[in-house]
Short mmCIF file of C-alpha atoms in Angstrom, two decimals:
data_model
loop_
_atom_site.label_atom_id
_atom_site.label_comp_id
_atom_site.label_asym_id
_atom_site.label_seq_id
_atom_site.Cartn_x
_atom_site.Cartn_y
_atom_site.Cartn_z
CA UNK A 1 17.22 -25.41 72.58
CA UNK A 2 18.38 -23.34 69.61
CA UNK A 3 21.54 -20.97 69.21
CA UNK A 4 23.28 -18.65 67.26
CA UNK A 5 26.71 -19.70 65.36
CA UNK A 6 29.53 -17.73 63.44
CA UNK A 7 30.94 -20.48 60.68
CA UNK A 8 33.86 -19.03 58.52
CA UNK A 9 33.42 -19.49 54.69
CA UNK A 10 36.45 -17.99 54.00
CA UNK A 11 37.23 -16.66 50.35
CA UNK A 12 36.73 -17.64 46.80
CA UNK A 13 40.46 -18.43 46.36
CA UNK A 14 43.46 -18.10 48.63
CA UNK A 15 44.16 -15.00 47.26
CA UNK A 16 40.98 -13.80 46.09
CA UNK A 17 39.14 -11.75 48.51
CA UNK A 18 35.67 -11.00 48.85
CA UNK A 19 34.99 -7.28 47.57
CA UNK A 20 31.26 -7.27 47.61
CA UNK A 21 28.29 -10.22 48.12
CA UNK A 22 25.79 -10.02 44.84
CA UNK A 23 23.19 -11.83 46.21
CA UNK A 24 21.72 -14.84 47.97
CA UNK A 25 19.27 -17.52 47.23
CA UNK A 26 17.86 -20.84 48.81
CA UNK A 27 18.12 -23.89 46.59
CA UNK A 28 15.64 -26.81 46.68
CA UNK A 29 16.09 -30.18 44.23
CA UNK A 30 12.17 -30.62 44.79
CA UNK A 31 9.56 -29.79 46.74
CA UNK A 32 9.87 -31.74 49.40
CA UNK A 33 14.13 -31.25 49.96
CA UNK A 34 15.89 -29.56 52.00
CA UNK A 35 16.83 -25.94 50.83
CA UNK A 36 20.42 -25.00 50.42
CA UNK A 37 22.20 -21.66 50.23
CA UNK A 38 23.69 -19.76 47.48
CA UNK A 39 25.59 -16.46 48.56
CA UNK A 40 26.89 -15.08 45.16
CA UNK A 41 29.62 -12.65 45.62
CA UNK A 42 32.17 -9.83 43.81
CA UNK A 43 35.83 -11.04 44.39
CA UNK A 44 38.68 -8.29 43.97
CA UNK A 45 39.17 -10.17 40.86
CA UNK A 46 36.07 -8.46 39.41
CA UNK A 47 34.70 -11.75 39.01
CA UNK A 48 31.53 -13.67 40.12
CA UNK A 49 31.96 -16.38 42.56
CA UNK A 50 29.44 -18.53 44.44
CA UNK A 51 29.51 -20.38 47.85
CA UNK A 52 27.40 -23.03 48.30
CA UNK A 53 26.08 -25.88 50.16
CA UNK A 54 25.64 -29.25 48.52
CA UNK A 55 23.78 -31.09 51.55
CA UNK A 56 26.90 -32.37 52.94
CA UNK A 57 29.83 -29.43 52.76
CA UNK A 58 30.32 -25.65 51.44
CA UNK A 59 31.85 -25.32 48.27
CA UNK A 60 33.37 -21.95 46.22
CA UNK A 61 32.85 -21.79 42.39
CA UNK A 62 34.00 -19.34 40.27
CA UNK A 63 31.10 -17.92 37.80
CA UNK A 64 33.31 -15.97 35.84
CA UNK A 65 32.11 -13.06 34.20
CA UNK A 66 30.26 -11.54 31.44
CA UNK A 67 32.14 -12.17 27.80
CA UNK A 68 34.64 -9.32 27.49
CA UNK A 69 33.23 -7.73 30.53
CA UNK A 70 34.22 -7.61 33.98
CA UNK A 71 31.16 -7.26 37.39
CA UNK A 72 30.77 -3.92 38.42
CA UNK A 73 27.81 -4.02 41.06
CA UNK A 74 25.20 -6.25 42.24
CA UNK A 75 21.22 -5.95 41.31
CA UNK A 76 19.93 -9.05 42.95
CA UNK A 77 19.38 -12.94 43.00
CA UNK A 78 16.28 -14.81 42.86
CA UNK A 79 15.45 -18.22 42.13
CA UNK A 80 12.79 -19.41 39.06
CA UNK A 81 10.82 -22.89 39.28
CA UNK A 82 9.72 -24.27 35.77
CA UNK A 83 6.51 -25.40 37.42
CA UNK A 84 5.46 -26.01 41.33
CA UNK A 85 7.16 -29.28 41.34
CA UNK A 86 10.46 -28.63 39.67
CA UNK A 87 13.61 -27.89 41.23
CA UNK A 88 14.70 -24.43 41.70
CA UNK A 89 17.29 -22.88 39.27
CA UNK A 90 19.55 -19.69 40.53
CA UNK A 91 19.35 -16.29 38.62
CA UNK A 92 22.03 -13.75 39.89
CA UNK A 93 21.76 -10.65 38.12
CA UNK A 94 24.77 -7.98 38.31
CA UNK A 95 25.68 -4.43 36.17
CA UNK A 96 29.21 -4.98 34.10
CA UNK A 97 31.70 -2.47 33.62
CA UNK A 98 29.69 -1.09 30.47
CA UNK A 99 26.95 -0.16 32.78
CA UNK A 100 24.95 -2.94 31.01
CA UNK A 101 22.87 -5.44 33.10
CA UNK A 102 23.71 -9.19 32.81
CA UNK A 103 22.69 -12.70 34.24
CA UNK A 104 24.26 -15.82 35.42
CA UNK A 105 21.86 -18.34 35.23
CA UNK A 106 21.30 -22.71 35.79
CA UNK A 107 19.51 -24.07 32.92
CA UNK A 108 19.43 -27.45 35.14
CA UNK A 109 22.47 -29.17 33.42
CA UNK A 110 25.15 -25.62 32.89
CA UNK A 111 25.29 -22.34 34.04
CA UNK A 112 25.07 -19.46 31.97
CA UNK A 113 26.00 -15.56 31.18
CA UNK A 114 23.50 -14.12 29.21
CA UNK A 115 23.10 -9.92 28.30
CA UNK A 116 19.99 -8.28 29.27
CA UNK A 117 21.57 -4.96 27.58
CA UNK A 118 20.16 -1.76 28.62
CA UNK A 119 16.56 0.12 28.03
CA UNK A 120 17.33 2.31 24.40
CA UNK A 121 19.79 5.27 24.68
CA UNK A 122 20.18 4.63 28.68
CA UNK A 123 23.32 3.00 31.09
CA UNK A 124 22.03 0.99 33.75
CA UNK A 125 23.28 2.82 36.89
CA UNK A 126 22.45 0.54 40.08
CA UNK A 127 19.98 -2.20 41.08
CA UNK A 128 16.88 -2.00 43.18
CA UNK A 129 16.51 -5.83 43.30
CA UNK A 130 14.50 -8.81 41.84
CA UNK A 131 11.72 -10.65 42.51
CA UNK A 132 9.68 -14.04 40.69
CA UNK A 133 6.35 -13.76 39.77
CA UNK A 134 4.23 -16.13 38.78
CA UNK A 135 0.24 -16.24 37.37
CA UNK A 136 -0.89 -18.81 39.81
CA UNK A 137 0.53 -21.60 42.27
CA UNK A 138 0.92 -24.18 39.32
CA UNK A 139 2.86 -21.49 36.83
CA UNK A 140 6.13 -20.91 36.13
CA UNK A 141 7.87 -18.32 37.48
CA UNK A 142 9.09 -15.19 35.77
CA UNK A 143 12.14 -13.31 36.95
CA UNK A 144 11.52 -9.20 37.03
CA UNK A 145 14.56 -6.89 37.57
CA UNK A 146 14.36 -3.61 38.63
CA UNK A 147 17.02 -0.92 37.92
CA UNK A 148 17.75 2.77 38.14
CA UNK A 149 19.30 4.41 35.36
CA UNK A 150 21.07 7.38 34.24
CA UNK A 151 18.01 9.60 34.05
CA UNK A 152 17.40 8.74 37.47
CA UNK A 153 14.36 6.92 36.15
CA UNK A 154 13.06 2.93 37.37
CA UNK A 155 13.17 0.34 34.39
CA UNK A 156 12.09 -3.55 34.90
CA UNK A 157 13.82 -6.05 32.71
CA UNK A 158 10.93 -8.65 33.06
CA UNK A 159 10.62 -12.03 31.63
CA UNK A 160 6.84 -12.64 29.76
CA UNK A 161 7.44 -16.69 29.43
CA UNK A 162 8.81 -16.20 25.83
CA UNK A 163 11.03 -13.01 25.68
CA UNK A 164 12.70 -10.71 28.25
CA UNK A 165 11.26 -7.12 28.01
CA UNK A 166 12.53 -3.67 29.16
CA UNK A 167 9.54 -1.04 30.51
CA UNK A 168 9.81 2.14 31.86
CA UNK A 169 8.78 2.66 35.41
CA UNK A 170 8.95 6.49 35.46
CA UNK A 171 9.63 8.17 38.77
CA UNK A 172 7.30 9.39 41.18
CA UNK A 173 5.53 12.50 40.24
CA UNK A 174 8.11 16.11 39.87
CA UNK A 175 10.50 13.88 42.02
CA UNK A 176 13.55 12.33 40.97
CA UNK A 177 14.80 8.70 42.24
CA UNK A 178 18.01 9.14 44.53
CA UNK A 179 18.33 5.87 45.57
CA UNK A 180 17.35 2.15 45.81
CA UNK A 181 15.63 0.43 48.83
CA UNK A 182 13.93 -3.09 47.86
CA UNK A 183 12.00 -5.07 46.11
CA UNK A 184 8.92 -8.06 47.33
CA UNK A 185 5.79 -9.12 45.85
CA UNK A 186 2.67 -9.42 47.57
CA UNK A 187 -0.11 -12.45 46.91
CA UNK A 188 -3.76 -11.43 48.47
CA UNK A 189 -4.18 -15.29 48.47
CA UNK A 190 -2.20 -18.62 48.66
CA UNK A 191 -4.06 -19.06 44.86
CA UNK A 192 -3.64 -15.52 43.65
CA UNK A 193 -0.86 -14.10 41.12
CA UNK A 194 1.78 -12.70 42.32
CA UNK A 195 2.29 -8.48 42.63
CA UNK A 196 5.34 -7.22 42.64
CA UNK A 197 6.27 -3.55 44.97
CA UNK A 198 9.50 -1.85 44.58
CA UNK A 199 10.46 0.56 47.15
CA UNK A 200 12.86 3.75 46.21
CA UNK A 201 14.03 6.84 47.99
CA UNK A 202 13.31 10.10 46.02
CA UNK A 203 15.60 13.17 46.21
CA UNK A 204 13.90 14.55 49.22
CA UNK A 205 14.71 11.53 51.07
CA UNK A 206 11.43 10.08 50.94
CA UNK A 207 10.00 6.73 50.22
CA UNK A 208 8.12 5.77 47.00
CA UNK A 209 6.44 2.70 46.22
CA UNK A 210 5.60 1.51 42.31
CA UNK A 211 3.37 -1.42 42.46
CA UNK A 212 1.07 -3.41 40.53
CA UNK A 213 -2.30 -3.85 41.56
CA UNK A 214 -3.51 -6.46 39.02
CA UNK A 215 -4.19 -4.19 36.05
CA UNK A 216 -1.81 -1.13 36.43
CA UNK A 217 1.41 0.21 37.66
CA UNK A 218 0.46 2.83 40.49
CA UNK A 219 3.31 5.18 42.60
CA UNK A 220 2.59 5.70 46.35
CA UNK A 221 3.81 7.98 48.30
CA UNK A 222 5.09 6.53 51.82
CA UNK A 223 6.48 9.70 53.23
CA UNK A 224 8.88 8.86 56.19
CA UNK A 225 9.51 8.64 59.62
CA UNK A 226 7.96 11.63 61.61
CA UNK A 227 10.11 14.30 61.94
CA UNK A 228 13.65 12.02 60.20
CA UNK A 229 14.18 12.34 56.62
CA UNK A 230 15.67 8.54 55.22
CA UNK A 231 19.04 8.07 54.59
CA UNK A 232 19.10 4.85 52.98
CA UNK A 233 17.53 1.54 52.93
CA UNK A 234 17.73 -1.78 55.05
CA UNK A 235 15.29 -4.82 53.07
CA UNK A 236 12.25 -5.53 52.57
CA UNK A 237 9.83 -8.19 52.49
CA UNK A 238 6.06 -9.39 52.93
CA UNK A 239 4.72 -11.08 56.30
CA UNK A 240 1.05 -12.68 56.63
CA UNK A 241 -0.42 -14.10 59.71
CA UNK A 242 -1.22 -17.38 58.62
CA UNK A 243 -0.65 -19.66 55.43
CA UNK A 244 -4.20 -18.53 54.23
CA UNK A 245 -3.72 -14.52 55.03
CA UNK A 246 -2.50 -11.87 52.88
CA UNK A 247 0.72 -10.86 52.11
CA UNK A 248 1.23 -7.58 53.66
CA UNK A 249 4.84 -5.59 53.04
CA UNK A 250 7.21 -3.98 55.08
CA UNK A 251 10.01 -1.93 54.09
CA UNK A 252 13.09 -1.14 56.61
CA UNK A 253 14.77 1.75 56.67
CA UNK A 254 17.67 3.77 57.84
CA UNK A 255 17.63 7.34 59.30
CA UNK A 256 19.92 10.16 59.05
CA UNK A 257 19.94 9.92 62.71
CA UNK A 258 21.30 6.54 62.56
CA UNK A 259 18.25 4.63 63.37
CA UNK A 260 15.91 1.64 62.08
CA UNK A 261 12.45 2.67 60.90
CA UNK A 262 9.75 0.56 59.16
CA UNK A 263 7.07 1.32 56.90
CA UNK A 264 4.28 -1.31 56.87
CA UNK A 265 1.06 -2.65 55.55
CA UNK A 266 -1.77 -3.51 58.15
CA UNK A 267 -4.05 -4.60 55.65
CA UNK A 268 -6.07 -1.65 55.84
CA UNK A 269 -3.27 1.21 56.17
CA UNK A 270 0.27 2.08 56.28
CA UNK A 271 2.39 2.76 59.09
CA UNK A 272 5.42 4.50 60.13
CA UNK A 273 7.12 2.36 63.08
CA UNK A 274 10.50 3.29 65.11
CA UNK A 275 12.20 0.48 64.95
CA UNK A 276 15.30 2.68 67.57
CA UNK A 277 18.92 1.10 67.72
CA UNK A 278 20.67 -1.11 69.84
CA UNK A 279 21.47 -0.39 73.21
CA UNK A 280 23.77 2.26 73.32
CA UNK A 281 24.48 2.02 69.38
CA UNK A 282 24.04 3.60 66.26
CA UNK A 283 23.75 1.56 62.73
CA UNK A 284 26.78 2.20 60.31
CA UNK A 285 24.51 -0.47 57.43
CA UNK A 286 22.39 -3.30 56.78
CA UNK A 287 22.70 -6.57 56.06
CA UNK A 288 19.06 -7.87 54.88
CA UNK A 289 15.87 -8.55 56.49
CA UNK A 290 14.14 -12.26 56.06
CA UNK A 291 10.85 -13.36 57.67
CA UNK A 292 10.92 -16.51 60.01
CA UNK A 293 7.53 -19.27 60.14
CA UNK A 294 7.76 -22.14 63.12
CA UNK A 295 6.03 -23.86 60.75
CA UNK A 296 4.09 -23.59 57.52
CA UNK A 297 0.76 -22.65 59.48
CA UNK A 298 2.03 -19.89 61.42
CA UNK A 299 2.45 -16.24 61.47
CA UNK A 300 5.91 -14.60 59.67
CA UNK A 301 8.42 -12.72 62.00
CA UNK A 302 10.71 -10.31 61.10
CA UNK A 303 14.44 -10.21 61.50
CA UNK A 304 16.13 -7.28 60.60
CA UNK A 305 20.10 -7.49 60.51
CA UNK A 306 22.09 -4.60 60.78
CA UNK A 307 25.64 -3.64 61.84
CA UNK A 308 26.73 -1.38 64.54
CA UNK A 309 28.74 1.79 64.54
CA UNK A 310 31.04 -0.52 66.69
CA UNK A 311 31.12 -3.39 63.55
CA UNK A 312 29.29 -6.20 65.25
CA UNK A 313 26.12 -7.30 64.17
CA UNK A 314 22.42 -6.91 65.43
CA UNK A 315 19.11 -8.10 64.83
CA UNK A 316 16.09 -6.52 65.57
CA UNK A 317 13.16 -9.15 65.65
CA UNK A 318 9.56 -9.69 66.21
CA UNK A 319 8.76 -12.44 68.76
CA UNK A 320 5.10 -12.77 68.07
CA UNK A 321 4.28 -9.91 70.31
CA UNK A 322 6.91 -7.51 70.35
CA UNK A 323 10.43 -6.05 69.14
CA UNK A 324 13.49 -6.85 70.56
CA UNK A 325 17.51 -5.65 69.67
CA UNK A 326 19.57 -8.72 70.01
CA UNK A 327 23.67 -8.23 70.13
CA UNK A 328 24.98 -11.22 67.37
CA UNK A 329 28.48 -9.89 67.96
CA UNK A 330 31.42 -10.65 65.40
CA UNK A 331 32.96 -13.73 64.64
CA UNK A 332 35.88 -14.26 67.38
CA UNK A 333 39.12 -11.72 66.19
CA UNK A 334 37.78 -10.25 63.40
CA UNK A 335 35.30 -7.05 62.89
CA UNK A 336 32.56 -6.71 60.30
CA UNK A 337 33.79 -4.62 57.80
CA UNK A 338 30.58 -4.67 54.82
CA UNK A 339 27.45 -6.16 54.91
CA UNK A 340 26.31 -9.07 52.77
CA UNK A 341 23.09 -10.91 52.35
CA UNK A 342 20.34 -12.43 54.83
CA UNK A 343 18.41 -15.58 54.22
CA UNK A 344 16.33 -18.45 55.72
CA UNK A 345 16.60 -22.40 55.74
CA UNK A 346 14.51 -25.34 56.13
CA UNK A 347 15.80 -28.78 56.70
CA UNK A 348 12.31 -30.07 55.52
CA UNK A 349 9.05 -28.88 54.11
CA UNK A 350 7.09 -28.44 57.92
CA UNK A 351 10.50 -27.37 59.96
CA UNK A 352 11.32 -24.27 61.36
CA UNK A 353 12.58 -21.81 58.93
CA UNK A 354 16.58 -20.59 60.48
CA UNK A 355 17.96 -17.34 59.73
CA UNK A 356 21.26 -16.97 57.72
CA UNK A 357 22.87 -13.98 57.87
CA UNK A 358 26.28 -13.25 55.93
CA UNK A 359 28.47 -10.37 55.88
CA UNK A 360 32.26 -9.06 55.27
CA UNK A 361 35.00 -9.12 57.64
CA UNK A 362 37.97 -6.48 57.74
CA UNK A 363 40.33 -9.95 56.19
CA UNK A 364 37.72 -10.13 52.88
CA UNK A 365 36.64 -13.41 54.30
CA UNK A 366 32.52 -13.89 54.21
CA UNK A 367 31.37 -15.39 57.35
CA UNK A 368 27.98 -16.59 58.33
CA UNK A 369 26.16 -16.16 61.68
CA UNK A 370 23.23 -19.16 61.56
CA UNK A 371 20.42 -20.06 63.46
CA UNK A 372 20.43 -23.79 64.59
CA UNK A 373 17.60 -25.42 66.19
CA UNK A 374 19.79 -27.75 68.22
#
């Protein structure tokens, strides 16, 4: 029977703390290996750092930072394959202290820094996330960035297989952007391209969607929660109900009454869900939200990790048939200070997929809580 564990992965240095986590990623040398995480994170150095699994043991590398430059904030990590049977190489993409946006990248034999700049005349304010695309199940992938900038406007730094490219998102109509709340892409088919859907809060603390339907960029109007204006957001992601369905997305949010909310795709309509709070809690901030398979055939669950305004951790997750709050706690003398980044594992290709979940403790240590099946 399977059960939840807090592992300690400490900090990038001795005396190099953990500030902030950039981003997280799961790492496969081929198809059929085993996937491994990569939890990018800000040390109080101002400096990139990554901790990693190998197979065998965790591991902290420094990743330095952008030439003359030093990280300011996240955007987002995402991993590119060359084609469906290469390995996967990390992208981490962050905003330096020029309020430029950069990338650390694996070429397969080095990593590198490279400058994405800035769309003309604007300063990249803060990140909305990324997300791969990719034409078809035999293409390569093609990273796509999303940012807010000064003007309160949504630019993508995409990739077109030859050249990186900046276009302008816009805003949603007479509304300005306030603030970030996701990013996922959505397939209609296991063959189809892929579409990507970011999610932003507009300055009437509603939620906005700009996403491509195969031919044009479109802005949807999600509204909110009946009756609660959003306050920020949790994660999103895409679920289907079996390998063959389509993706359908579902966007987590917080209240200003302290509360989890969803917004989500049936594959007809949207819906508002109240997601509540833990028992006698209130959420003080997310961590991420990941879907879960048994196995490759089945349905996607979500888990949605939060922390308490007591600074433990919570999940709220879908069992198949309905939503449950489950208490993760903190690891043992120590408090969750800032949240981090959620992912999930497989050991091989047809396993159960195992949630990660890593966050911030009030010593600037990251720590992991991890699903194992034994």
């Amino acid at each position: 029977m399977g059960s939840w564990h807090w592992s300690d992965q400490q900090k990038p240095t001795s005396t190099i703390g953990v500030r902030a986590t950039a981003g997280a990623v799961t790492m496969k040398d081929d198809p059929q290996a085993a996937q491994r995480p990569y939890v990018f994170v800000r040390g109080y150095d101002s400096r990139l750092h990554v901790n990693w699994w190998d197979g065998k043991a965790w591991h902290w590398s420094d990743q330095g930072t952008p030439p003359g430059r030093t990280v300011l904030e996240k955007v987002g990590a995402v991993t590119v394959q060359d084609n469906a049977s290469a390995a996967q190489r990390p992208y981490v993409f962050v905003i330096g202290d020029d309020s430029k946006l950069y990338v650390n990248w694996w070429d397969g034999n080095k990593w590198n820094w490279s400058t994405q700049g800035a769309p003309s005349g604007r300063l990249v304010r803060e990140g909305v996330g990324v997300v791969s695309v990719r034409n078809d199940p035999n293409a390569a992938q093609r990273p796509y960035v999303f940012v807010i900038t000064d003007d309160f406007r949504m630019w993508v730094n995409w990739w077109d297989g030859s050249k990186w490219n900046w276009s302008d998102q816009g805003a949603p109509p007479s509304r300005t952007i306030s603030r970030p709340l996701g990013v996922t892409t959505v397939r209609d088919n296991p063959n189809a391209f892929t579409r990507p859907y970011a999610f932003v809060i507009t300055d009437d603390s509603r939620v906005w969607v700009n996403w491509w339907d195969g031919s044009k960029w479109n802005w949807s109007d999600q509204g909110a929660p009946s009756g609660q204006p959003v306050k920020k957001g949790a994660g999103v992601i895409s679920a289907r109900n079996d390998r063959n369905a389509a993706e359908r997305p579902y966007a987590f949010v917080q209240g200003y009454d302290s509360k989890l909310y969803v917004n989500w795709w049936d594959g007809s309509k949207w819906n508002w869900s109240a997601q509540g709070a833990p028992s006698g809690r209130l959420i003080l901030d997310s961590v991420g939200v990941v879907m879960r398979q048994n196995d490759p055939n089945a349905f996607t669950r979500p888990y949605a990790f939060v922390i308490g305004d007591d600074s433990k951790l919570y999940v709220n997750w879908w069992d198949g048939k309905a939503w449950h709050w489950a208490a993760q706690d903190t690891p043992s003398g120590r408090i969750v200070e800032r949240p981090g980044e959620a992912v999930t594992l497989q050991d091989t290709p047809d396993a159960k997929q195992r949630p990660y979940a890593f966050v911030i403790t009030d010593d600037s240590e990251l720590w992991v809580d991890w699903w194992s099946e034994v």
